[in-house]
Tab-separated table of C-alpha atoms in Angstrom:
chain	number	residue	atom	x	y	z
V	25	MET	CA	17.419	-20.758	25.029
V	26	LYS	CA	20.140	-20.688	22.418
V	27	GLY	CA	17.598	-19.197	19.963
V	28	LEU	CA	16.759	-16.422	22.406
V	29	PHE	CA	20.418	-15.654	23.065
V	30	LEU	CA	21.039	-15.448	19.301
V	31	LEU	CA	18.159	-13.162	18.923
V	32	ALA	CA	19.421	-10.914	21.751
V	33	VAL	CA	23.158	-10.849	20.175
V	34	GLY	CA	21.519	-10.059	16.770
V	35	ALA	CA	19.407	-7.232	18.122
V	36	ALA	CA	22.464	-5.737	20.095
V	37	ALA	CA	24.611	-6.020	16.948
V	38	GLY	CA	21.924	-4.338	14.897
V	39	PHE	CA	21.562	-1.434	17.143
V	40	ALA	CA	25.403	-1.012	17.386
V	41	ILE	CA	25.611	-1.085	13.594
V	42	ALA	CA	22.717	1.397	13.110
V	43	HIS	CA	24.259	3.719	15.747
V	44	GLN	CA	27.634	3.739	13.809
V	45	VAL	CA	25.830	4.293	10.498
V	46	SER	CA	23.810	7.112	11.825
V	47	LYS	CA	26.957	9.086	12.508
V	48	THR	CA	27.573	9.427	8.815
V	49	PRO	CA	25.863	11.795	6.502
V	50	GLU	CA	24.420	9.092	4.419
V	51	GLY	CA	23.222	7.324	7.355
V	52	GLN	CA	21.654	10.449	8.781
V	53	LYS	CA	19.806	10.908	5.592
V	54	PHE	CA	18.736	7.304	5.430
V	55	PHE	CA	17.344	7.210	8.993
V	56	SER	CA	15.627	10.599	8.306
V	57	ASP	CA	13.950	9.055	5.266
V	58	VAL	CA	12.953	6.027	7.252
V	59	ASP	CA	11.538	8.165	9.993
V	60	ALA	CA	9.504	10.474	7.642
V	61	LYS	CA	7.996	7.377	5.948
V	62	ALA	CA	7.200	5.682	9.289
V	63	ARG	CA	5.426	9.027	10.466
V	64	GLU	CA	3.483	9.124	7.164
V	65	PHE	CA	2.380	5.483	7.641
V	66	GLY	CA	1.435	6.171	11.179
V	67	ASP	CA	-0.522	9.248	10.010
V	68	ALA	CA	-2.369	7.303	7.404
V	69	VAL	CA	-3.308	4.585	9.974
V	70	VAL	CA	-4.758	7.278	12.360
V	71	THR	CA	-6.581	8.915	9.528
V	72	GLY	CA	-8.051	5.567	8.469
V	73	TYR	CA	-8.924	4.758	11.905
V	74	LYS	CA	-10.792	7.999	12.587
V	75	SER	CA	-12.600	7.798	9.357
V	76	ARG	CA	-13.752	4.223	10.023
V	77	GLU	CA	-14.821	5.332	13.693
V	78	ALA	CA	-16.828	8.103	12.183
V	79	GLU	CA	-18.551	5.697	9.766
V	80	LEU	CA	-19.484	3.219	12.426
V	81	LYS	CA	-20.797	6.088	14.797
V	82	GLN	CA	-22.988	7.288	11.938
V	83	THR	CA	-24.256	3.671	11.372
V	84	ILE	CA	-24.982	3.366	15.021
V	85	ALA	CA	-26.886	6.721	14.919
V	86	ASP	CA	-29.001	5.769	11.953
V	87	ALA	CA	-29.806	2.285	13.432
V	88	GLN	CA	-31.015	4.031	16.746
V	89	GLY	CA	-33.132	6.382	14.619
V	90	VAL	CA	-34.725	3.313	12.997
V	91	VAL	CA	-35.331	1.563	16.251
V	92	SER	CA	-36.951	4.588	17.690
V	93	ASP	CA	-39.217	5.020	14.660
V	94	LEU	CA	-40.267	1.533	14.672
V	95	SER	CA	-41.075	1.558	18.515
V	96	ALA	CA	-43.052	4.848	17.961
V	97	ARG	CA	-45.055	3.093	15.230
V	98	ALA	CA	-45.645	0.046	17.252
V	99	ARG	CA	-46.891	2.084	20.327
V	100	ALA	CA	-49.203	4.074	17.915
V	101	ALA	CA	-50.530	0.864	16.303
V	102	ALA	CA	-51.116	-0.724	19.872
V	103	ASN	CA	-53.294	2.434	20.764
């Protein structure tokens, strides 16, 4: 319980300090830079996710084509 209390106190103190720092021009610039970098990172994650998703969809489509071809050959060979 003591650890949880200290965590809460530390988080509250951090927010209070950040609020005071953000009122200064240097603090505004700092948080603006942090925000820009966080958005850039988020955009990179989304781009990577969409790229990988497209790769996997293409792989599945290719595999389905192979399965269809094999089943058609098996039917033809059976006749």
